[in-house]
């Protein structure tokens, strides 16, 4: 994902450069220059919006994964204990076998096994979340790094400079 956003950032920089250089070429037809300028301006905006959408989408998924994993970390052990208690009640009523008493007989061994299960569970959950660590790298090139308002300001400023240059050159300034 970070590489894809980096490539989009490269395309954004290229489109911004092309938008600034529209007036530099040999084209003398104002309508063609205007059409090309509008086209590059649209490219700059669409690439920026694509980066914004992708970044928002991925960050939303990351948020949901982190939130849900927190729930799993709490609710799976609680559900395990609830099922264990339900089975014990059923066994006591049907057969007279009290699993709770047998677990109490195990004492510290059950507690250690339960803690071991939680540690193993946490390890599996942590490994499943490694993709978020990969996405949260410092090299993430997102929408905020585009500085879209500055780039569009430079493009418009470049066009205004060129208009001023040609007005002065033609003696209308």
Short mmCIF file of N, CA and C in Angstrom, two decimals:
data_model
loop_
_atom_site.label_atom_id
_atom_site.label_comp_id
_atom_site.label_asym_id
_atom_site.label_seq_id
_atom_site.Cartn_x
_atom_site.Cartn_y
_atom_site.Cartn_z
N UNK A 1 0.82 -1.19 0.00
CA UNK A 1 0.00 0.00 0.00
C UNK A 1 0.87 1.26 0.00
N UNK A 2 1.93 1.22 0.81
CA UNK A 2 2.80 2.40 0.86
C UNK A 2 3.48 2.63 -0.50
N UNK A 3 3.84 1.54 -1.18
CA UNK A 3 4.46 1.71 -2.50
C UNK A 3 3.46 2.25 -3.51
N UNK A 4 2.22 1.78 -3.42
CA UNK A 4 1.20 2.26 -4.35
C UNK A 4 0.94 3.75 -4.14
N UNK A 5 0.84 4.16 -2.88
CA UNK A 5 0.64 5.59 -2.60
C UNK A 5 1.86 6.40 -3.02
N UNK A 6 3.05 5.83 -2.90
CA UNK A 6 4.25 6.54 -3.36
C UNK A 6 4.22 6.73 -4.87
N UNK A 7 3.76 5.70 -5.61
CA UNK A 7 3.65 5.85 -7.06
C UNK A 7 2.61 6.90 -7.44
N UNK A 8 1.48 6.90 -6.73
CA UNK A 8 0.47 7.93 -6.99
C UNK A 8 1.04 9.32 -6.70
N UNK A 9 1.85 9.43 -5.65
CA UNK A 9 2.48 10.70 -5.32
C UNK A 9 3.40 11.13 -6.45
N UNK A 10 4.15 10.19 -7.02
CA UNK A 10 5.01 10.51 -8.17
C UNK A 10 4.17 11.01 -9.35
N UNK A 11 3.05 10.34 -9.62
CA UNK A 11 2.17 10.78 -10.71
C UNK A 11 1.61 12.17 -10.42
N UNK A 12 1.30 12.43 -9.15
CA UNK A 12 0.79 13.74 -8.76
C UNK A 12 1.84 14.82 -9.05
N UNK A 13 3.09 14.55 -8.67
CA UNK A 13 4.17 15.53 -8.91
C UNK A 13 4.38 15.75 -10.41
N UNK A 14 4.29 14.67 -11.18
CA UNK A 14 4.44 14.79 -12.64
C UNK A 14 3.31 15.62 -13.23
N UNK A 15 2.08 15.34 -12.80
CA UNK A 15 0.93 16.10 -13.32
C UNK A 15 1.04 17.57 -12.93
N UNK A 16 1.49 17.84 -11.71
CA UNK A 16 1.65 19.24 -11.28
C UNK A 16 2.72 19.93 -12.12
N UNK A 17 3.81 19.24 -12.41
CA UNK A 17 4.86 19.81 -13.25
C UNK A 17 4.37 20.07 -14.67
N UNK A 18 3.60 19.13 -15.21
CA UNK A 18 3.05 19.31 -16.55
C UNK A 18 2.05 20.47 -16.59
N UNK A 19 1.27 20.60 -15.51
CA UNK A 19 0.30 21.71 -15.46
C UNK A 19 1.01 23.05 -15.45
N UNK A 20 2.15 23.13 -14.76
CA UNK A 20 2.90 24.39 -14.71
C UNK A 20 3.57 24.71 -16.03
N UNK A 21 3.88 23.68 -16.81
CA UNK A 21 4.64 23.91 -18.04
C UNK A 21 3.76 23.99 -19.29
N UNK A 22 2.46 24.07 -19.11
CA UNK A 22 1.55 24.13 -20.27
C UNK A 22 1.86 25.34 -21.14
N UNK A 23 2.18 26.45 -20.56
CA UNK A 23 2.37 27.68 -21.33
C UNK A 23 3.78 27.81 -21.90
N UNK A 24 4.65 26.86 -21.61
CA UNK A 24 6.05 26.96 -22.04
C UNK A 24 6.25 26.46 -23.48
N UNK A 25 5.38 25.57 -23.95
CA UNK A 25 5.57 24.96 -25.26
C UNK A 25 5.42 25.92 -26.42
N UNK A 26 5.45 25.36 -27.62
CA UNK A 26 5.38 26.14 -28.85
C UNK A 26 3.96 26.40 -29.32
N UNK A 27 2.98 25.86 -28.60
CA UNK A 27 1.58 26.01 -29.00
C UNK A 27 1.16 27.48 -28.93
N UNK A 28 0.53 27.97 -30.00
CA UNK A 28 0.10 29.37 -30.04
C UNK A 28 -1.42 29.51 -30.00
N UNK A 29 -2.14 28.42 -30.20
CA UNK A 29 -3.60 28.46 -30.18
C UNK A 29 -4.06 28.49 -28.72
N UNK A 30 -4.72 29.59 -28.33
CA UNK A 30 -5.13 29.79 -26.94
C UNK A 30 -6.12 28.73 -26.48
N UNK A 31 -7.00 28.27 -27.37
CA UNK A 31 -7.99 27.27 -26.96
C UNK A 31 -7.33 25.92 -26.67
N UNK A 32 -6.30 25.57 -27.43
CA UNK A 32 -5.58 24.32 -27.17
C UNK A 32 -4.79 24.39 -25.87
N UNK A 33 -4.16 25.54 -25.63
CA UNK A 33 -3.43 25.73 -24.37
C UNK A 33 -4.40 25.67 -23.20
N UNK A 34 -5.55 26.30 -23.36
CA UNK A 34 -6.56 26.30 -22.30
C UNK A 34 -7.07 24.88 -22.04
N UNK A 35 -7.33 24.13 -23.10
CA UNK A 35 -7.81 22.75 -22.96
C UNK A 35 -6.77 21.89 -22.22
N UNK A 36 -5.52 22.04 -22.63
CA UNK A 36 -4.45 21.26 -21.98
C UNK A 36 -4.28 21.65 -20.52
N UNK A 37 -4.40 22.93 -20.22
CA UNK A 37 -4.29 23.40 -18.83
C UNK A 37 -5.42 22.83 -17.98
N UNK A 38 -6.64 22.85 -18.52
CA UNK A 38 -7.78 22.27 -17.78
C UNK A 38 -7.59 20.77 -17.56
N UNK A 39 -7.06 20.10 -18.55
CA UNK A 39 -6.85 18.66 -18.46
C UNK A 39 -5.83 18.32 -17.36
N UNK A 40 -4.71 19.03 -17.32
CA UNK A 40 -3.70 18.76 -16.29
C UNK A 40 -4.19 19.17 -14.91
N UNK A 41 -4.97 20.24 -14.84
CA UNK A 41 -5.55 20.66 -13.56
C UNK A 41 -6.48 19.57 -13.03
N UNK A 42 -7.30 19.00 -13.92
CA UNK A 42 -8.20 17.91 -13.53
C UNK A 42 -7.40 16.69 -13.07
N UNK A 43 -6.31 16.37 -13.77
CA UNK A 43 -5.46 15.24 -13.37
C UNK A 43 -4.90 15.45 -11.96
N UNK A 44 -4.44 16.65 -11.69
CA UNK A 44 -3.89 16.95 -10.36
C UNK A 44 -4.95 16.72 -9.29
N UNK A 45 -6.15 17.24 -9.53
CA UNK A 45 -7.22 17.10 -8.53
C UNK A 45 -7.66 15.65 -8.36
N UNK A 46 -7.80 14.91 -9.45
CA UNK A 46 -8.26 13.53 -9.35
C UNK A 46 -7.24 12.63 -8.68
N UNK A 47 -5.98 12.82 -8.96
CA UNK A 47 -4.96 12.02 -8.29
C UNK A 47 -4.96 12.30 -6.79
N UNK A 48 -5.09 13.57 -6.44
CA UNK A 48 -5.15 13.93 -5.01
C UNK A 48 -6.38 13.31 -4.34
N UNK A 49 -7.52 13.35 -5.01
CA UNK A 49 -8.73 12.76 -4.42
C UNK A 49 -8.62 11.24 -4.32
N UNK A 50 -7.94 10.63 -5.28
CA UNK A 50 -7.73 9.17 -5.23
C UNK A 50 -6.88 8.81 -4.03
N UNK A 51 -5.82 9.56 -3.80
CA UNK A 51 -4.97 9.32 -2.63
C UNK A 51 -5.76 9.53 -1.34
N UNK A 52 -6.58 10.58 -1.31
CA UNK A 52 -7.40 10.85 -0.12
C UNK A 52 -8.36 9.69 0.15
N UNK A 53 -9.04 9.19 -0.90
CA UNK A 53 -9.98 8.08 -0.73
C UNK A 53 -9.27 6.83 -0.25
N UNK A 54 -8.17 6.47 -0.90
CA UNK A 54 -7.45 5.25 -0.51
C UNK A 54 -6.94 5.34 0.92
N UNK A 55 -6.37 6.47 1.27
CA UNK A 55 -5.85 6.64 2.62
C UNK A 55 -6.98 6.56 3.65
N UNK A 56 -8.10 7.20 3.38
CA UNK A 56 -9.23 7.16 4.29
C UNK A 56 -9.78 5.75 4.42
N UNK A 57 -9.87 5.04 3.31
CA UNK A 57 -10.38 3.67 3.30
C UNK A 57 -9.50 2.75 4.13
N UNK A 58 -8.19 2.83 3.90
CA UNK A 58 -7.25 1.96 4.63
C UNK A 58 -7.23 2.31 6.11
N UNK A 59 -7.24 3.58 6.43
CA UNK A 59 -7.23 3.97 7.86
C UNK A 59 -8.53 3.53 8.55
N UNK A 60 -9.64 3.56 7.85
CA UNK A 60 -10.90 3.08 8.42
C UNK A 60 -10.82 1.58 8.70
N UNK A 61 -10.29 0.83 7.77
CA UNK A 61 -10.14 -0.62 7.97
C UNK A 61 -9.20 -0.89 9.14
N UNK A 62 -8.10 -0.15 9.22
CA UNK A 62 -7.16 -0.33 10.33
C UNK A 62 -7.84 -0.04 11.67
N UNK A 63 -8.63 1.02 11.72
CA UNK A 63 -9.33 1.35 12.96
C UNK A 63 -10.27 0.22 13.36
N UNK A 64 -11.02 -0.31 12.39
CA UNK A 64 -11.96 -1.38 12.70
C UNK A 64 -11.23 -2.65 13.16
N UNK A 65 -10.11 -2.96 12.52
CA UNK A 65 -9.34 -4.14 12.93
C UNK A 65 -8.82 -3.99 14.36
N UNK A 66 -8.29 -2.83 14.68
CA UNK A 66 -7.78 -2.61 16.03
C UNK A 66 -8.91 -2.64 17.06
N UNK A 67 -10.02 -2.02 16.74
CA UNK A 67 -11.15 -2.01 17.67
C UNK A 67 -11.68 -3.42 17.89
N UNK A 68 -11.88 -4.16 16.80
CA UNK A 68 -12.43 -5.50 16.92
C UNK A 68 -11.46 -6.46 17.60
N UNK A 69 -10.17 -6.30 17.36
CA UNK A 69 -9.20 -7.18 18.03
C UNK A 69 -9.23 -6.96 19.53
N UNK A 70 -9.47 -5.73 19.97
CA UNK A 70 -9.62 -5.46 21.40
C UNK A 70 -10.83 -6.18 21.97
N UNK A 71 -11.91 -6.19 21.20
CA UNK A 71 -13.09 -6.93 21.64
C UNK A 71 -12.79 -8.42 21.73
N UNK A 72 -12.11 -8.95 20.72
CA UNK A 72 -11.81 -10.38 20.72
C UNK A 72 -10.93 -10.76 21.90
N UNK A 73 -10.00 -9.88 22.22
CA UNK A 73 -9.09 -10.17 23.32
C UNK A 73 -9.84 -10.31 24.64
N UNK A 74 -10.94 -9.61 24.78
CA UNK A 74 -11.73 -9.68 26.01
C UNK A 74 -12.84 -10.73 25.89
N UNK A 75 -13.59 -10.72 24.80
CA UNK A 75 -14.79 -11.55 24.72
C UNK A 75 -14.52 -13.02 24.48
N UNK A 76 -13.47 -13.39 23.80
CA UNK A 76 -13.19 -14.81 23.57
C UNK A 76 -12.90 -15.53 24.89
N UNK A 77 -12.02 -15.01 25.75
CA UNK A 77 -11.84 -15.69 27.04
C UNK A 77 -13.11 -15.69 27.91
N UNK A 78 -13.87 -14.59 27.88
CA UNK A 78 -15.11 -14.55 28.65
C UNK A 78 -16.10 -15.58 28.12
N UNK A 79 -16.20 -15.70 26.79
CA UNK A 79 -17.08 -16.69 26.18
C UNK A 79 -16.62 -18.10 26.54
N UNK A 80 -15.31 -18.33 26.54
CA UNK A 80 -14.76 -19.63 26.91
C UNK A 80 -15.18 -19.99 28.33
N UNK A 81 -15.07 -19.05 29.25
CA UNK A 81 -15.46 -19.32 30.64
C UNK A 81 -16.96 -19.54 30.76
N UNK A 82 -17.76 -18.80 30.00
CA UNK A 82 -19.21 -18.96 30.04
C UNK A 82 -19.62 -20.34 29.52
N UNK A 83 -19.00 -20.77 28.41
CA UNK A 83 -19.30 -22.11 27.86
C UNK A 83 -18.86 -23.18 28.85
N UNK A 84 -17.72 -22.99 29.46
CA UNK A 84 -17.23 -23.95 30.45
C UNK A 84 -18.19 -24.05 31.63
N UNK A 85 -18.69 -22.91 32.11
CA UNK A 85 -19.65 -22.91 33.22
C UNK A 85 -20.96 -23.56 32.79
N UNK A 86 -21.43 -23.27 31.57
CA UNK A 86 -22.66 -23.89 31.07
C UNK A 86 -22.54 -25.39 30.94
N UNK A 87 -21.40 -25.85 30.43
CA UNK A 87 -21.18 -27.31 30.34
C UNK A 87 -21.15 -27.94 31.72
N UNK A 88 -20.54 -27.26 32.66
CA UNK A 88 -20.47 -27.79 34.02
C UNK A 88 -21.87 -27.94 34.61
N UNK A 89 -22.71 -26.91 34.43
CA UNK A 89 -24.08 -26.98 34.97
C UNK A 89 -24.84 -28.12 34.31
N UNK A 90 -24.69 -28.28 33.00
CA UNK A 90 -25.37 -29.36 32.28
C UNK A 90 -24.89 -30.72 32.76
N UNK A 91 -23.58 -30.86 32.92
CA UNK A 91 -23.04 -32.15 33.38
C UNK A 91 -23.50 -32.48 34.80
N UNK A 92 -23.56 -31.49 35.66
CA UNK A 92 -24.01 -31.73 37.03
C UNK A 92 -25.46 -32.20 37.03
N UNK A 93 -26.32 -31.56 36.22
CA UNK A 93 -27.73 -31.92 36.20
C UNK A 93 -27.97 -33.28 35.56
N UNK A 94 -27.22 -33.59 34.48
CA UNK A 94 -27.47 -34.84 33.77
C UNK A 94 -26.77 -36.04 34.39
N UNK A 95 -25.53 -35.87 34.78
CA UNK A 95 -24.75 -37.03 35.23
C UNK A 95 -24.28 -36.92 36.67
N UNK A 96 -24.39 -35.78 37.25
CA UNK A 96 -23.88 -35.61 38.61
C UNK A 96 -22.38 -35.35 38.65
N UNK A 97 -21.74 -35.30 37.45
CA UNK A 97 -20.30 -35.03 37.40
C UNK A 97 -20.08 -33.52 37.50
N UNK A 98 -19.32 -33.08 38.48
CA UNK A 98 -19.08 -31.66 38.71
C UNK A 98 -17.69 -31.29 38.18
N UNK A 99 -17.67 -30.77 36.95
CA UNK A 99 -16.39 -30.38 36.34
C UNK A 99 -15.76 -29.23 37.10
N UNK A 100 -16.60 -28.35 37.66
CA UNK A 100 -16.08 -27.23 38.44
C UNK A 100 -15.28 -27.72 39.64
N UNK A 101 -15.78 -28.76 40.28
CA UNK A 101 -15.06 -29.33 41.43
C UNK A 101 -13.76 -29.95 40.96
N UNK A 102 -13.80 -30.63 39.81
CA UNK A 102 -12.56 -31.24 39.28
C UNK A 102 -11.54 -30.15 38.91
N UNK A 103 -12.03 -29.03 38.33
CA UNK A 103 -11.12 -27.92 38.00
C UNK A 103 -10.58 -27.29 39.27
N UNK A 104 -11.42 -27.21 40.29
CA UNK A 104 -10.95 -26.68 41.57
C UNK A 104 -9.91 -27.60 42.18
N UNK A 105 -10.07 -28.93 41.93
CA UNK A 105 -9.06 -29.88 42.40
C UNK A 105 -7.72 -29.65 41.70
N UNK A 106 -7.82 -29.25 40.42
CA UNK A 106 -6.59 -28.96 39.69
C UNK A 106 -5.91 -27.71 40.24
N UNK A 107 -6.70 -26.77 40.70
CA UNK A 107 -6.19 -25.56 41.35
C UNK A 107 -5.27 -24.76 40.46
N UNK A 108 -4.02 -24.66 40.89
CA UNK A 108 -3.04 -23.80 40.22
C UNK A 108 -2.74 -24.28 38.80
N UNK A 109 -2.90 -25.58 38.55
CA UNK A 109 -2.64 -26.10 37.21
C UNK A 109 -3.64 -25.52 36.21
N UNK A 110 -4.92 -25.47 36.58
CA UNK A 110 -5.91 -24.87 35.69
C UNK A 110 -5.62 -23.40 35.44
N UNK A 111 -5.27 -22.69 36.49
CA UNK A 111 -4.97 -21.27 36.34
C UNK A 111 -3.78 -21.08 35.39
N UNK A 112 -2.75 -21.90 35.57
CA UNK A 112 -1.58 -21.80 34.68
C UNK A 112 -1.93 -22.15 33.24
N UNK A 113 -2.75 -23.19 33.05
CA UNK A 113 -3.15 -23.56 31.69
C UNK A 113 -4.01 -22.46 31.05
N UNK A 114 -4.89 -21.85 31.85
CA UNK A 114 -5.73 -20.78 31.33
C UNK A 114 -4.89 -19.56 30.95
N UNK A 115 -3.93 -19.22 31.78
CA UNK A 115 -3.03 -18.10 31.47
C UNK A 115 -2.20 -18.41 30.23
N UNK A 116 -1.75 -19.67 30.10
CA UNK A 116 -1.00 -20.08 28.90
C UNK A 116 -1.86 -19.93 27.65
N UNK A 117 -3.14 -20.34 27.77
CA UNK A 117 -4.04 -20.20 26.63
C UNK A 117 -4.20 -18.73 26.25
N UNK A 118 -4.32 -17.84 27.23
CA UNK A 118 -4.43 -16.40 26.95
C UNK A 118 -3.18 -15.86 26.27
N UNK A 119 -2.01 -16.31 26.71
CA UNK A 119 -0.75 -15.86 26.11
C UNK A 119 -0.65 -16.34 24.66
N UNK A 120 -0.99 -17.59 24.42
CA UNK A 120 -0.95 -18.12 23.05
C UNK A 120 -1.96 -17.38 22.17
N UNK A 121 -3.13 -17.16 22.71
CA UNK A 121 -4.17 -16.43 21.99
C UNK A 121 -3.71 -15.02 21.65
N UNK A 122 -3.12 -14.35 22.62
CA UNK A 122 -2.60 -13.00 22.39
C UNK A 122 -1.50 -12.99 21.33
N UNK A 123 -0.64 -14.03 21.35
CA UNK A 123 0.41 -14.14 20.34
C UNK A 123 -0.15 -14.28 18.93
N UNK A 124 -1.16 -15.15 18.77
CA UNK A 124 -1.79 -15.30 17.46
C UNK A 124 -2.46 -14.00 17.02
N UNK A 125 -3.12 -13.34 17.94
CA UNK A 125 -3.78 -12.09 17.61
C UNK A 125 -2.77 -11.02 17.24
N UNK A 126 -1.66 -11.00 17.95
CA UNK A 126 -0.62 -10.00 17.65
C UNK A 126 -0.01 -10.23 16.27
N UNK A 127 0.26 -11.50 15.94
CA UNK A 127 0.82 -11.80 14.62
C UNK A 127 -0.16 -11.45 13.51
N UNK A 128 -1.45 -11.62 13.78
CA UNK A 128 -2.43 -11.29 12.75
C UNK A 128 -2.53 -9.78 12.53
N UNK A 129 -2.06 -8.99 13.48
CA UNK A 129 -2.12 -7.53 13.36
C UNK A 129 -0.82 -6.93 12.81
N UNK A 130 0.13 -7.76 12.39
CA UNK A 130 1.41 -7.24 11.88
C UNK A 130 1.23 -6.39 10.63
N UNK A 131 0.17 -6.67 9.86
CA UNK A 131 -0.04 -5.89 8.64
C UNK A 131 -0.28 -4.42 8.98
N UNK A 132 -0.89 -4.15 10.12
CA UNK A 132 -1.11 -2.76 10.52
C UNK A 132 0.22 -2.08 10.82
N UNK A 133 1.15 -2.81 11.43
CA UNK A 133 2.47 -2.23 11.68
C UNK A 133 3.17 -1.88 10.37
N UNK A 134 2.99 -2.72 9.35
CA UNK A 134 3.60 -2.45 8.06
C UNK A 134 2.98 -1.22 7.41
N UNK A 135 1.68 -1.04 7.57
CA UNK A 135 1.00 0.09 6.96
C UNK A 135 1.33 1.38 7.71
N UNK A 136 1.57 1.31 9.01
CA UNK A 136 1.81 2.50 9.82
C UNK A 136 3.26 2.97 9.79
N UNK A 137 3.95 2.74 8.72
CA UNK A 137 5.34 3.16 8.62
C UNK A 137 5.43 4.67 8.46
N UNK A 138 6.61 5.20 8.77
CA UNK A 138 6.82 6.65 8.62
C UNK A 138 6.85 7.08 7.17
N UNK A 139 7.07 6.15 6.26
CA UNK A 139 7.16 6.51 4.85
C UNK A 139 5.80 6.55 4.16
N UNK A 140 4.74 6.48 4.92
CA UNK A 140 3.40 6.59 4.37
C UNK A 140 3.25 7.96 3.73
N UNK A 141 2.99 7.99 2.44
CA UNK A 141 2.80 9.25 1.73
C UNK A 141 1.31 9.42 1.54
N UNK A 142 0.72 10.27 2.35
CA UNK A 142 -0.72 10.45 2.32
C UNK A 142 -1.14 11.77 1.72
N UNK A 143 -2.41 12.03 1.83
CA UNK A 143 -3.00 13.23 1.26
C UNK A 143 -2.38 14.49 1.85
N UNK A 144 -2.11 14.45 3.16
CA UNK A 144 -1.57 15.65 3.81
C UNK A 144 -0.18 16.01 3.31
N UNK A 145 0.57 15.04 2.79
CA UNK A 145 1.91 15.34 2.28
C UNK A 145 1.87 15.93 0.87
N UNK A 146 0.73 15.90 0.21
CA UNK A 146 0.64 16.46 -1.15
C UNK A 146 0.69 17.98 -1.14
N UNK A 147 0.20 18.59 -0.08
CA UNK A 147 0.10 20.06 0.01
C UNK A 147 -0.63 20.60 -1.22
N UNK A 148 -1.82 20.07 -1.42
CA UNK A 148 -2.60 20.37 -2.61
C UNK A 148 -2.84 21.87 -2.79
N UNK A 149 -3.16 22.56 -1.70
CA UNK A 149 -3.44 24.00 -1.82
C UNK A 149 -2.21 24.77 -2.31
N UNK A 150 -1.02 24.35 -1.89
CA UNK A 150 0.21 25.01 -2.36
C UNK A 150 0.46 24.72 -3.83
N UNK A 151 0.26 23.46 -4.22
CA UNK A 151 0.51 23.08 -5.62
C UNK A 151 -0.45 23.81 -6.55
N UNK A 152 -1.73 23.85 -6.19
CA UNK A 152 -2.69 24.56 -7.04
C UNK A 152 -2.39 26.05 -7.06
N UNK A 153 -1.96 26.60 -5.94
CA UNK A 153 -1.56 28.01 -5.91
C UNK A 153 -0.38 28.28 -6.82
N UNK A 154 0.60 27.36 -6.86
CA UNK A 154 1.75 27.53 -7.76
C UNK A 154 1.32 27.45 -9.22
N UNK A 155 0.41 26.53 -9.52
CA UNK A 155 -0.05 26.40 -10.91
C UNK A 155 -0.77 27.67 -11.36
N UNK A 156 -1.69 28.16 -10.55
CA UNK A 156 -2.42 29.38 -10.89
C UNK A 156 -1.45 30.56 -10.96
N UNK A 157 -0.51 30.62 -10.03
CA UNK A 157 0.49 31.69 -10.04
C UNK A 157 1.32 31.66 -11.31
N UNK A 158 1.69 30.47 -11.76
CA UNK A 158 2.47 30.33 -12.99
C UNK A 158 1.67 30.85 -14.18
N UNK A 159 0.38 30.50 -14.24
CA UNK A 159 -0.45 30.98 -15.35
C UNK A 159 -0.56 32.50 -15.30
N UNK A 160 -0.74 33.06 -14.10
CA UNK A 160 -0.87 34.52 -13.96
C UNK A 160 0.43 35.21 -14.39
N UNK A 161 1.58 34.62 -14.02
CA UNK A 161 2.86 35.19 -14.44
C UNK A 161 2.99 35.22 -15.95
N UNK A 162 2.59 34.11 -16.57
CA UNK A 162 2.69 34.03 -18.03
C UNK A 162 1.75 35.03 -18.71
N UNK A 163 0.55 35.18 -18.15
CA UNK A 163 -0.38 36.17 -18.72
C UNK A 163 0.22 37.57 -18.58
N UNK A 164 0.76 37.88 -17.40
CA UNK A 164 1.39 39.19 -17.19
C UNK A 164 2.57 39.40 -18.12
N UNK A 165 3.38 38.36 -18.32
CA UNK A 165 4.52 38.46 -19.22
C UNK A 165 4.06 38.81 -20.63
N UNK A 166 3.05 38.09 -21.13
CA UNK A 166 2.61 38.32 -22.49
C UNK A 166 1.88 39.66 -22.64
N UNK A 167 1.19 40.09 -21.62
CA UNK A 167 0.55 41.40 -21.68
C UNK A 167 1.61 42.50 -21.80
N UNK A 168 2.65 42.39 -20.99
CA UNK A 168 3.73 43.40 -21.06
C UNK A 168 4.46 43.32 -22.39
N UNK A 169 4.66 42.13 -22.88
CA UNK A 169 5.40 41.98 -24.12
C UNK A 169 4.61 42.53 -25.31
N UNK A 170 3.30 42.37 -25.25
CA UNK A 170 2.47 42.87 -26.34
C UNK A 170 2.15 44.33 -26.20
N UNK A 171 2.59 44.95 -25.10
CA UNK A 171 2.38 46.38 -24.92
C UNK A 171 1.01 46.73 -24.35
N UNK A 172 0.32 45.76 -23.73
CA UNK A 172 -1.01 46.02 -23.18
C UNK A 172 -0.97 46.11 -21.66
N UNK A 173 0.17 46.03 -21.07
CA UNK A 173 0.28 45.99 -19.62
C UNK A 173 0.30 47.27 -18.98
#
